[in-house]
Amino acid sequence: MTSGHFMLSNYLKIALRNLLRHRLFTTINVVGLALGAACCALIGLYIQHELSYDRFHRAPENVFRLMVESTGEEGKSLKAITPRFLSTALAESFPEIEHATQFRLMNKTIAYQNKEYPETRVIFSDPAFFEVFTFSSIQGDLSKALAEPNSAVLTKSFARKIFGEENPVGKSFVVRVNSRTTPQAEVKVAALMEDVPKNAHFKFDAALPFSLFAPATGTITWNWFEMKTYVRLKSQIGRQSIEQKLPDLVQRTGGERDKQKLVLQPLTDIHLAAAIPFDDVEQTNARDLYVFAGIALLVLVIACINYMVLVTARYTQRLKEVGVRKIIGATAPKLILQFLIETALIAALTLPLALGIVEMAHRSFGGLLGKELQIDYLSNQIFLWGNLFVLIFFTIVAGFYPALFFSKINAVAMLKGQGAGVRASTRLRKSLVVTQFGVAIALLVCVGTMFEQLRYTRTKDLGYRHDNLLVVKTAGLEKQAGVLKQAALLHSAVNAATLSSWLPGYLTSSTIMPHPHGEGMIEAEFVEADCDLLKTFQIQLLEGRDFNYSSPNDTLNIYRNGKPDFSLLPRVSILLNETAVRELGLEPPLGKELNYSALQGTVIGVVKDMHNRSLHHPIKPMVIQYSEYAEQLVVAYQPGQEAEVLAHLKTAWEKLATKSEFTYLFLNDHLRQLYTAEEKLMQMTAWFAGLAIVLSCLGLFGMAVFSIERRTKEIGIRKVLGASVSGVVTMLSRDFVKLVLIANLLAWPVAWYAMNKWLQDFAYRIELGWLTFALAGGVALLIALLTVSAQAIRAALANPADALRYE
């Protein structure tokens, strides 16, 4: 055996001996580091999943989405929808484009053999859809499947749901299109595809030709947006060329060059991009990923600090050992190597425990985030290298400083148990404890602030009633929806009911309205409902009157057989909200006539502003018009009667001549889903704040044990001289309380800055108050006192004679 091998073998034996001799602190180190490493691994899995969206497509870097950027009085705004037929103009105008496609994703009812499947996610698109996007075919040619006017493509799971184990290709079914050109159509399955991957930003069950929904060709209209448009470039080189020529295309097709602009957005950026209007895709705020990555790093740093605190706290116990080694010729590099080997051994013990925690927790962790996280230990190279990086990071960060620290102390001072290193070690440990608790307190403040903001979203007056409202989907019922409404009103617990296209929290149709004083155009949300909308939602009428069934203009239905009758345009009664009146400059508003969507409306009333979207967004102008065509029936019932009302409505539904399934929701449940991302972020931050507190207390516990052990004789002398138990406990706890108070002072400004930035995402938000900060600091202080006091009380109650004999 060479001298080098002998030295390494000796270092390993000494490291193992030290770990076994101090089992308690070895356990604290291993458990703390395992929790920190597992936390990093779980967050790493989540971030990796989020970054993988849409990367399964062929050459995803060449696929872009078209968005419309409009410039108005309020500045610039983006829309994820574009005019119809834009894809045709793009493909014809730019040779750099390989394929261009448009689609509209809608929920429709599909019927097969006396059974209906409502709320089916249907894509209406063109044959180029499967050229731009890459999905796996099971049977049939996807690139040609939508070329036939009555063809269809089904996903594997939806085909099995309808046809069971039979081969679906060649079979026919009916789709309730409910468009103004096609009420319903019989289509034939032309191809079968694998299910849309979970990491796609949009998902569907069936794809149908766009000609079923609307004419396949026509003229671009720049005041009506409804389509998602995507292009596949021949190479990324063509992007800059296309962007330079897009303004000419807008002008050539009738748009306003200086007010409307087409913007290219990379496909792989969509999932993590900021939410924009009419973008009903699965999104994650990119900022949340940075937050999670920061939390993971902080937890790992806290775990490393724990190790450093405990190692330097054992400083006095190892002074003589290191001093002897230096006397017999051990150089600084050799001493550093010895301590790094000890740290690496701790890391090696940590790895299997951390992986075990990840294996047990990743499904629950994914469920908390609403994601299905997968671990493939062999093929997921990022996961493997990530864990290796964490171990190397720990070994270097946590092991190098203590090793360097010991190697620089004078050997003679070490043998005497003296030296400037004692004071330096104490200062270091205090700084590390302050850092640990500072991080934990900052996270607690963040959790408290998020909780208060989310409570504010549930308690704020939204301008309408949202509790005790049951919503029944009526798509496909047509005139029978009115029959269902009358049946609902027969129940004694039902206070009111309305047929409405409006449901708070859902995307609402929009319309463009010219300013009556010629000051440009404004965009307004467009709502269609019957005469009972205000009564059912308890919307406050500020002036004027509500719709009245006895007034011909109020109940004027502009549709005949599903198509608009433009002879009815002159007189339509409308309601406006406060914001619409203000932005249109209508004073007084009653009786004013406004043009919108090729209609002319007369203002008969003004309602209080309502929060149609989440509190992230400001209230927009709103136009309410009568219509007997509705997408849902909203029923207001007496508190505690939801079960009886629901059973009554199910019975009434079953009596209707419909094969559609009874689909319903409670409005309060839906509104809570508007803040799902914030709820997840709060829960995650709460878990990691708790973990940070646990890790901090582990380090504090170890530091307290060593501090008390070092002061054993002092405690004995004080007790002999008459010190009380409470006096000894106060003496031992005082220093630790100071550290936590300093941690509060450092954590609060950081937490205030972070939460102030987070709250800026809300148009309506709480003010940051001192109480949240004080509670977070108080909780941290209480936990720290409990951790230290347990050891302090035990030391204070010990026999002073034993303490005086202690060495």
mmCIF file of N, CA and C in Angstrom, residues 558-666:
data_model
loop_
_atom_site.group_PDB
_atom_site.id
_atom_site.type_symbol
_atom_site.label_atom_id
_atom_site.label_comp_id
_atom_site.label_asym_id
_atom_site.label_seq_id
_atom_site.Cartn_x
_atom_site.Cartn_y
_atom_site.Cartn_z
ATOM 1 N N ILE A 558 -82.324 39.006 -31.841
ATOM 2 C CA ILE A 558 -81.829 39.329 -33.188
ATOM 3 C C ILE A 558 -81.507 38.087 -34.002
ATOM 4 N N TYR A 559 -81.662 36.888 -33.399
ATOM 5 C CA TYR A 559 -81.346 35.665 -34.131
ATOM 6 C C TYR A 559 -82.617 34.975 -34.627
ATOM 7 N N ARG A 560 -82.554 34.505 -35.843
ATOM 8 C CA ARG A 560 -83.638 33.716 -36.415
ATOM 9 C C ARG A 560 -83.034 32.434 -36.969
ATOM 10 N N ASN A 561 -83.444 31.309 -36.391
ATOM 11 C CA ASN A 561 -82.884 30.007 -36.795
ATOM 12 C C ASN A 561 -81.369 29.974 -36.673
ATOM 13 N N GLY A 562 -80.889 30.596 -35.607
ATOM 14 C CA GLY A 562 -79.455 30.560 -35.323
ATOM 15 C C GLY A 562 -78.641 31.569 -36.095
ATOM 16 N N LYS A 563 -79.318 32.426 -36.930
ATOM 17 C CA LYS A 563 -78.580 33.400 -37.733
ATOM 18 C C LYS A 563 -79.091 34.803 -37.417
ATOM 19 N N PRO A 564 -78.196 35.829 -37.459
ATOM 20 C CA PRO A 564 -78.646 37.191 -37.146
ATOM 21 C C PRO A 564 -79.554 37.744 -38.230
ATOM 22 N N ASP A 565 -80.603 38.411 -37.804
ATOM 23 C CA ASP A 565 -81.522 39.082 -38.720
ATOM 24 C C ASP A 565 -81.220 40.580 -38.641
ATOM 25 N N PHE A 566 -80.520 41.110 -39.633
ATOM 26 C CA PHE A 566 -80.036 42.482 -39.553
ATOM 27 C C PHE A 566 -81.146 43.517 -39.738
ATOM 28 N N SER A 567 -82.363 43.070 -40.048
ATOM 29 C CA SER A 567 -83.481 44.018 -40.107
ATOM 30 C C SER A 567 -83.904 44.463 -38.722
ATOM 31 N N LEU A 568 -83.405 43.770 -37.689
ATOM 32 C CA LEU A 568 -83.775 44.086 -36.314
ATOM 33 C C LEU A 568 -82.753 44.995 -35.625
ATOM 34 N N LEU A 569 -81.804 45.500 -36.388
ATOM 35 C CA LEU A 569 -80.704 46.235 -35.774
ATOM 36 C C LEU A 569 -81.058 47.566 -35.116
ATOM 37 N N PRO A 570 -82.035 48.344 -35.594
ATOM 38 C CA PRO A 570 -82.139 49.714 -35.095
ATOM 39 C C PRO A 570 -82.320 49.864 -33.598
ATOM 40 N N ARG A 571 -83.096 49.039 -32.945
ATOM 41 C CA ARG A 571 -83.408 49.292 -31.551
ATOM 42 C C ARG A 571 -83.195 48.045 -30.695
ATOM 43 N N VAL A 572 -82.122 48.030 -29.949
ATOM 44 C CA VAL A 572 -81.844 46.953 -28.987
ATOM 45 C C VAL A 572 -81.543 47.610 -27.649
ATOM 46 N N SER A 573 -82.237 47.220 -26.587
ATOM 47 C CA SER A 573 -81.992 47.782 -25.263
ATOM 48 C C SER A 573 -80.748 47.150 -24.648
ATOM 49 N N ILE A 574 -79.945 47.999 -24.013
ATOM 50 C CA ILE A 574 -78.723 47.487 -23.381
ATOM 51 C C ILE A 574 -78.533 48.119 -22.004
ATOM 52 N N LEU A 575 -77.762 47.396 -21.164
ATOM 53 C CA LEU A 575 -77.314 47.907 -19.874
ATOM 54 C C LEU A 575 -75.804 48.104 -19.944
ATOM 55 N N LEU A 576 -75.295 49.129 -19.258
ATOM 56 C CA LEU A 576 -73.862 49.374 -19.178
ATOM 57 C C LEU A 576 -73.423 49.349 -17.718
ATOM 58 N N ASN A 577 -72.146 49.006 -17.496
ATOM 59 C CA ASN A 577 -71.616 49.151 -16.136
ATOM 60 C C ASN A 577 -71.001 50.535 -15.958
ATOM 61 N N GLU A 578 -70.615 50.857 -14.732
ATOM 62 C CA GLU A 578 -70.080 52.185 -14.434
ATOM 63 C C GLU A 578 -68.844 52.513 -15.266
ATOM 64 N N THR A 579 -67.963 51.514 -15.431
ATOM 65 C CA THR A 579 -66.728 51.759 -16.179
ATOM 66 C C THR A 579 -67.017 52.102 -17.629
ATOM 67 N N ALA A 580 -67.998 51.439 -18.237
ATOM 68 C CA ALA A 580 -68.356 51.737 -19.626
ATOM 69 C C ALA A 580 -68.885 53.163 -19.744
ATOM 70 N N VAL A 581 -69.726 53.568 -18.804
ATOM 71 C CA VAL A 581 -70.264 54.931 -18.838
ATOM 72 C C VAL A 581 -69.134 55.949 -18.713
ATOM 73 N N ARG A 582 -68.188 55.670 -17.815
ATOM 74 C CA ARG A 582 -67.082 56.605 -17.589
ATOM 75 C C ARG A 582 -66.163 56.692 -18.807
ATOM 76 N N GLU A 583 -65.796 55.550 -19.376
ATOM 77 C CA GLU A 583 -64.844 55.564 -20.497
ATOM 78 C C GLU A 583 -65.477 56.076 -21.785
ATOM 79 N N LEU A 584 -66.805 55.911 -21.920
ATOM 80 C CA LEU A 584 -67.485 56.422 -23.109
ATOM 81 C C LEU A 584 -67.882 57.884 -22.947
ATOM 82 N N GLY A 585 -67.731 58.407 -21.753
ATOM 83 C CA GLY A 585 -68.060 59.810 -21.510
ATOM 84 C C GLY A 585 -69.538 60.097 -21.645
ATOM 85 N N LEU A 586 -70.380 59.164 -21.188
ATOM 86 C CA LEU A 586 -71.836 59.322 -21.303
ATOM 87 C C LEU A 586 -72.386 59.995 -20.049
ATOM 88 N N GLU A 587 -72.826 61.234 -20.168
ATOM 89 C CA GLU A 587 -73.380 61.954 -19.025
ATOM 90 C C GLU A 587 -74.480 62.894 -19.504
ATOM 91 N N PRO A 588 -75.743 62.591 -19.288
ATOM 92 C CA PRO A 588 -76.223 61.370 -18.620
ATOM 93 C C PRO A 588 -76.261 60.209 -19.608
ATOM 94 N N PRO A 589 -76.191 58.959 -19.111
ATOM 95 C CA PRO A 589 -76.116 57.816 -20.021
ATOM 96 C C PRO A 589 -77.468 57.346 -20.556
ATOM 97 N N LEU A 590 -78.536 57.505 -19.796
ATOM 98 C CA LEU A 590 -79.831 56.929 -20.190
ATOM 99 C C LEU A 590 -80.324 57.531 -21.502
ATOM 100 N N GLY A 591 -80.762 56.635 -22.391
ATOM 101 C CA GLY A 591 -81.282 57.048 -23.682
ATOM 102 C C GLY A 591 -80.232 57.211 -24.757
ATOM 103 N N LYS A 592 -78.960 57.156 -24.402
ATOM 104 C CA LYS A 592 -77.896 57.292 -25.395
ATOM 105 C C LYS A 592 -77.877 56.059 -26.303
ATOM 106 N N GLU A 593 -77.556 56.296 -27.583
ATOM 107 C CA GLU A 593 -77.484 55.208 -28.557
ATOM 108 C C GLU A 593 -76.024 54.929 -28.895
ATOM 109 N N LEU A 594 -75.658 53.626 -28.895
ATOM 110 C CA LEU A 594 -74.275 53.206 -29.136
ATOM 111 C C LEU A 594 -74.250 52.142 -30.221
ATOM 112 N N ASN A 595 -73.200 52.179 -31.049
ATOM 113 C CA ASN A 595 -73.008 51.155 -32.076
ATOM 114 C C ASN A 595 -71.986 50.142 -31.588
ATOM 115 N N TYR A 596 -72.277 48.864 -31.774
ATOM 116 C CA TYR A 596 -71.342 47.806 -31.390
ATOM 117 C C TYR A 596 -71.717 46.537 -32.146
ATOM 118 N N SER A 597 -70.717 45.815 -32.628
ATOM 119 C CA SER A 597 -70.914 44.530 -33.322
ATOM 120 C C SER A 597 -72.023 44.611 -34.362
ATOM 121 N N ALA A 598 -72.043 45.658 -35.170
ATOM 122 C CA ALA A 598 -73.032 45.860 -36.223
ATOM 123 C C ALA A 598 -74.432 46.087 -35.660
ATOM 124 N N LEU A 599 -74.540 46.371 -34.370
ATOM 125 C CA LEU A 599 -75.826 46.630 -33.730
ATOM 126 C C LEU A 599 -75.880 48.069 -33.236
ATOM 127 N N GLN A 600 -77.097 48.538 -32.981
ATOM 128 C CA GLN A 600 -77.286 49.842 -32.364
ATOM 129 C C GLN A 600 -78.097 49.641 -31.092
ATOM 130 N N GLY A 601 -77.498 49.999 -29.963
ATOM 131 C CA GLY A 601 -78.159 49.773 -28.687
ATOM 132 C C GLY A 601 -78.538 51.067 -28.011
ATOM 133 N N THR A 602 -79.655 51.040 -27.294
ATOM 134 C CA THR A 602 -80.110 52.173 -26.509
ATOM 135 C C THR A 602 -79.920 51.863 -25.040
ATOM 136 N N VAL A 603 -79.225 52.737 -24.323
ATOM 137 C CA VAL A 603 -78.926 52.513 -22.909
ATOM 138 C C VAL A 603 -80.190 52.736 -22.088
ATOM 139 N N ILE A 604 -80.623 51.687 -21.366
ATOM 140 C CA ILE A 604 -81.811 51.824 -20.524
ATOM 141 C C ILE A 604 -81.467 51.786 -19.029
ATOM 142 N N GLY A 605 -80.225 51.398 -18.693
ATOM 143 C CA GLY A 605 -79.860 51.321 -17.293
ATOM 144 C C GLY A 605 -78.367 51.210 -17.092
ATOM 145 N N VAL A 606 -77.919 51.550 -15.875
ATOM 146 C CA VAL A 606 -76.503 51.458 -15.496
ATOM 147 C C VAL A 606 -76.411 50.602 -14.236
ATOM 148 N N VAL A 607 -75.515 49.591 -14.266
ATOM 149 C CA VAL A 607 -75.348 48.694 -13.122
ATOM 150 C C VAL A 607 -73.998 48.953 -12.468
ATOM 151 N N LYS A 608 -73.901 48.540 -11.224
ATOM 152 C CA LYS A 608 -72.656 48.683 -10.475
ATOM 153 C C LYS A 608 -71.571 47.825 -11.123
ATOM 154 N N ASP A 609 -70.328 48.295 -11.062
ATOM 155 C CA ASP A 609 -69.203 47.530 -11.611
ATOM 156 C C ASP A 609 -69.120 46.157 -10.965
ATOM 157 N N MET A 610 -68.779 45.149 -11.787
ATOM 158 C CA MET A 610 -68.637 43.772 -11.313
ATOM 159 C C MET A 610 -67.254 43.255 -11.698
ATOM 160 N N HIS A 611 -66.683 42.433 -10.856
ATOM 161 C CA HIS A 611 -65.394 41.808 -11.160
ATOM 162 C C HIS A 611 -65.657 40.555 -11.992
ATOM 163 N N ASN A 612 -65.581 40.728 -13.303
ATOM 164 C CA ASN A 612 -65.839 39.593 -14.187
ATOM 165 C C ASN A 612 -64.681 38.609 -14.183
ATOM 166 N N ARG A 613 -63.465 39.102 -13.966
ATOM 167 C CA ARG A 613 -62.284 38.243 -13.924
ATOM 168 C C ARG A 613 -61.711 38.269 -12.514
ATOM 169 N N SER A 614 -60.584 37.614 -12.317
ATOM 170 C CA SER A 614 -59.964 37.582 -10.990
ATOM 171 C C SER A 614 -59.494 38.976 -10.600
ATOM 172 N N LEU A 615 -59.114 39.134 -9.326
ATOM 173 C CA LEU A 615 -58.676 40.439 -8.840
ATOM 174 C C LEU A 615 -57.297 40.834 -9.368
ATOM 175 N N HIS A 616 -56.702 39.994 -10.199
ATOM 176 C CA HIS A 616 -55.461 40.375 -10.882
ATOM 177 C C HIS A 616 -55.742 41.475 -11.911
ATOM 178 N N HIS A 617 -57.000 41.521 -12.400
ATOM 179 C CA HIS A 617 -57.318 42.373 -13.543
ATOM 180 C C HIS A 617 -58.254 43.505 -13.140
ATOM 181 N N PRO A 618 -58.062 44.689 -13.715
ATOM 182 C CA PRO A 618 -58.994 45.794 -13.452
ATOM 183 C C PRO A 618 -60.340 45.540 -14.123
ATOM 184 N N ILE A 619 -61.368 46.180 -13.616
ATOM 185 C CA ILE A 619 -62.706 46.052 -14.200
ATOM 186 C C ILE A 619 -62.731 46.735 -15.560
ATOM 187 N N LYS A 620 -63.336 46.064 -16.550
ATOM 188 C CA LYS A 620 -63.416 46.613 -17.904
ATOM 189 C C LYS A 620 -64.848 47.041 -18.208
ATOM 190 N N PRO A 621 -65.039 47.859 -19.247
ATOM 191 C CA PRO A 621 -66.403 48.214 -19.658
ATOM 192 C C PRO A 621 -67.212 46.959 -19.998
ATOM 193 N N MET A 622 -68.505 46.995 -19.727
ATOM 194 C CA MET A 622 -69.359 45.832 -19.993
ATOM 195 C C MET A 622 -70.681 46.288 -20.609
ATOM 196 N N VAL A 623 -71.117 45.528 -21.627
ATOM 197 C CA VAL A 623 -72.410 45.739 -22.273
ATOM 198 C C VAL A 623 -73.256 44.496 -22.037
ATOM 199 N N ILE A 624 -74.468 44.677 -21.545
ATOM 200 C CA ILE A 624 -75.378 43.549 -21.297
ATOM 201 C C ILE A 624 -76.571 43.685 -22.236
ATOM 202 N N GLN A 625 -76.845 42.605 -22.981
ATOM 203 C CA GLN A 625 -77.934 42.601 -23.958
ATOM 204 C C GLN A 625 -78.808 41.372 -23.725
ATOM 205 N N TYR A 626 -80.078 41.516 -24.018
ATOM 206 C CA TYR A 626 -81.000 40.395 -23.838
ATOM 207 C C TYR A 626 -80.748 39.308 -24.893
ATOM 208 N N SER A 627 -80.883 38.062 -24.468
ATOM 209 C CA SER A 627 -80.834 36.933 -25.394
ATOM 210 C C SER A 627 -81.470 35.730 -24.726
ATOM 211 N N GLU A 628 -82.198 34.947 -25.511
ATOM 212 C CA GLU A 628 -82.774 33.709 -24.970
ATOM 213 C C GLU A 628 -81.882 32.508 -25.261
ATOM 214 N N TYR A 629 -80.766 32.751 -25.994
ATOM 215 C CA TYR A 629 -79.784 31.700 -26.229
ATOM 216 C C TYR A 629 -78.740 31.789 -25.119
ATOM 217 N N ALA A 630 -78.590 30.781 -24.315
ATOM 218 C CA ALA A 630 -77.683 30.838 -23.164
ATOM 219 C C ALA A 630 -76.873 29.562 -23.064
ATOM 220 N N GLU A 631 -75.723 29.695 -22.431
ATOM 221 C CA GLU A 631 -74.846 28.536 -22.256
ATOM 222 C C GLU A 631 -75.036 27.868 -20.912
ATOM 223 N N GLN A 632 -75.719 28.554 -19.984
ATOM 224 C CA GLN A 632 -75.948 27.948 -18.680
ATOM 225 C C GLN A 632 -77.169 28.559 -17.994
ATOM 226 N N LEU A 633 -77.733 27.766 -17.103
ATOM 227 C CA LEU A 633 -78.806 28.211 -16.230
ATOM 228 C C LEU A 633 -78.200 28.417 -14.849
ATOM 229 N N VAL A 634 -78.366 29.627 -14.305
ATOM 230 C CA VAL A 634 -77.847 29.946 -12.977
ATOM 231 C C VAL A 634 -79.025 30.028 -12.017
ATOM 232 N N VAL A 635 -78.963 29.224 -10.952
ATOM 233 C CA VAL A 635 -80.066 29.126 -10.000
ATOM 234 C C VAL A 635 -79.603 29.622 -8.634
ATOM 235 N N ALA A 636 -80.335 30.594 -8.069
ATOM 236 C CA ALA A 636 -80.049 31.087 -6.719
ATOM 237 C C ALA A 636 -80.975 30.369 -5.744
ATOM 238 N N TYR A 637 -80.395 29.757 -4.705
ATOM 239 C CA TYR A 637 -81.193 28.969 -3.765
ATOM 240 C C TYR A 637 -80.915 29.407 -2.333
ATOM 241 N N GLN A 638 -81.781 28.979 -1.437
ATOM 242 C CA GLN A 638 -81.639 29.328 -0.027
ATOM 243 C C GLN A 638 -80.486 28.547 0.599
ATOM 244 N N PRO A 639 -79.767 29.153 1.552
ATOM 245 C CA PRO A 639 -78.618 28.475 2.174
ATOM 246 C C PRO A 639 -78.996 27.128 2.773
ATOM 247 N N GLY A 640 -78.096 26.142 2.548
ATOM 248 C CA GLY A 640 -78.302 24.806 3.104
ATOM 249 C C GLY A 640 -79.224 23.925 2.296
ATOM 250 N N GLN A 641 -79.737 24.424 1.177
ATOM 251 C CA GLN A 641 -80.711 23.661 0.380
ATOM 252 C C GLN A 641 -80.118 23.133 -0.932
ATOM 253 N N GLU A 642 -78.778 23.147 -1.039
ATOM 254 C CA GLU A 642 -78.174 22.772 -2.325
ATOM 255 C C GLU A 642 -78.490 21.338 -2.738
ATOM 256 N N ALA A 643 -78.506 20.412 -1.794
ATOM 257 C CA ALA A 643 -78.767 19.009 -2.134
ATOM 258 C C ALA A 643 -80.177 18.841 -2.688
ATOM 259 N N GLU A 644 -81.181 19.473 -2.038
ATOM 260 C CA GLU A 644 -82.569 19.358 -2.491
ATOM 261 C C GLU A 644 -82.764 20.002 -3.857
ATOM 262 N N VAL A 645 -82.178 21.189 -4.050
ATOM 263 C CA VAL A 645 -82.312 21.884 -5.334
ATOM 264 C C VAL A 645 -81.623 21.099 -6.446
ATOM 265 N N LEU A 646 -80.449 20.555 -6.149
ATOM 266 C CA LEU A 646 -79.714 19.773 -7.149
ATOM 267 C C LEU A 646 -80.506 18.541 -7.563
ATOM 268 N N ALA A 647 -81.097 17.841 -6.592
ATOM 269 C CA ALA A 647 -81.906 16.658 -6.908
ATOM 270 C C ALA A 647 -83.130 17.042 -7.747
ATOM 271 N N HIS A 648 -83.742 18.182 -7.417
ATOM 272 C CA HIS A 648 -84.906 18.666 -8.176
ATOM 273 C C HIS A 648 -84.532 18.950 -9.628
ATOM 274 N N LEU A 649 -83.381 19.603 -9.831
ATOM 275 C CA LEU A 649 -82.947 19.937 -11.187
ATOM 276 C C LEU A 649 -82.584 18.690 -11.990
ATOM 277 N N LYS A 650 -81.978 17.708 -11.328
ATOM 278 C CA LYS A 650 -81.664 16.452 -12.023
ATOM 279 C C LYS A 650 -82.929 15.757 -12.498
ATOM 280 N N THR A 651 -83.949 15.763 -11.653
ATOM 281 C CA THR A 651 -85.219 15.146 -12.029
ATOM 282 C C THR A 651 -85.852 15.877 -13.203
ATOM 283 N N ALA A 652 -85.821 17.226 -13.157
ATOM 284 C CA ALA A 652 -86.375 18.023 -14.254
ATOM 285 C C ALA A 652 -85.584 17.792 -15.545
ATOM 286 N N TRP A 653 -84.271 17.646 -15.433
ATOM 287 C CA TRP A 653 -83.422 17.387 -16.606
ATOM 288 C C TRP A 653 -83.784 16.055 -17.261
ATOM 289 N N GLU A 654 -83.996 15.058 -16.451
ATOM 290 C CA GLU A 654 -84.298 13.722 -16.976
ATOM 291 C C GLU A 654 -85.627 13.680 -17.726
ATOM 292 N N LYS A 655 -86.522 14.626 -17.431
ATOM 293 C CA LYS A 655 -87.820 14.667 -18.113
ATOM 294 C C LYS A 655 -87.738 15.343 -19.472
ATOM 295 N N LEU A 656 -86.625 16.052 -19.714
ATOM 296 C CA LEU A 656 -86.453 16.715 -21.004
ATOM 297 C C LEU A 656 -86.076 15.701 -22.074
ATOM 298 N N ALA A 657 -86.408 16.019 -23.320
ATOM 299 C CA ALA A 657 -86.073 15.128 -24.444
ATOM 300 C C ALA A 657 -84.638 15.390 -24.873
ATOM 301 N N THR A 658 -83.707 15.056 -24.005
ATOM 302 C CA THR A 658 -82.294 15.262 -24.307
ATOM 303 C C THR A 658 -81.490 14.053 -23.871
ATOM 304 N N LYS A 659 -80.429 13.803 -24.584
ATOM 305 C CA LYS A 659 -79.525 12.705 -24.232
ATOM 306 C C LYS A 659 -78.249 13.229 -23.586
ATOM 307 N N SER A 660 -78.184 14.530 -23.391
ATOM 308 C CA SER A 660 -76.988 15.132 -22.786
ATOM 309 C C SER A 660 -76.906 14.779 -21.308
ATOM 310 N N GLU A 661 -75.675 14.692 -20.819
ATOM 311 C CA GLU A 661 -75.471 14.446 -19.401
ATOM 312 C C GLU A 661 -75.722 15.722 -18.613
ATOM 313 N N PHE A 662 -76.192 15.552 -17.385
ATOM 314 C CA PHE A 662 -76.446 16.677 -16.489
ATOM 315 C C PHE A 662 -75.107 17.156 -15.920
ATOM 316 N N THR A 663 -74.699 18.377 -16.279
ATOM 317 C CA THR A 663 -73.410 18.924 -15.858
ATOM 318 C C THR A 663 -73.652 20.206 -15.070
ATOM 319 N N TYR A 664 -73.026 20.306 -13.910
ATOM 320 C CA TYR A 664 -73.272 21.462 -13.052
ATOM 321 C C TYR A 664 -72.000 21.830 -12.289
ATOM 322 N N LEU A 665 -72.035 22.996 -11.684
ATOM 323 C CA LEU A 665 -70.969 23.436 -10.776
ATOM 324 C C LEU A 665 -71.542 24.474 -9.815
ATOM 325 N N PHE A 666 -70.844 24.666 -8.706
ATOM 326 C CA PHE A 666 -71.198 25.727 -7.764
ATOM 327 C C PHE A 666 -70.256 26.898 -8.003
#
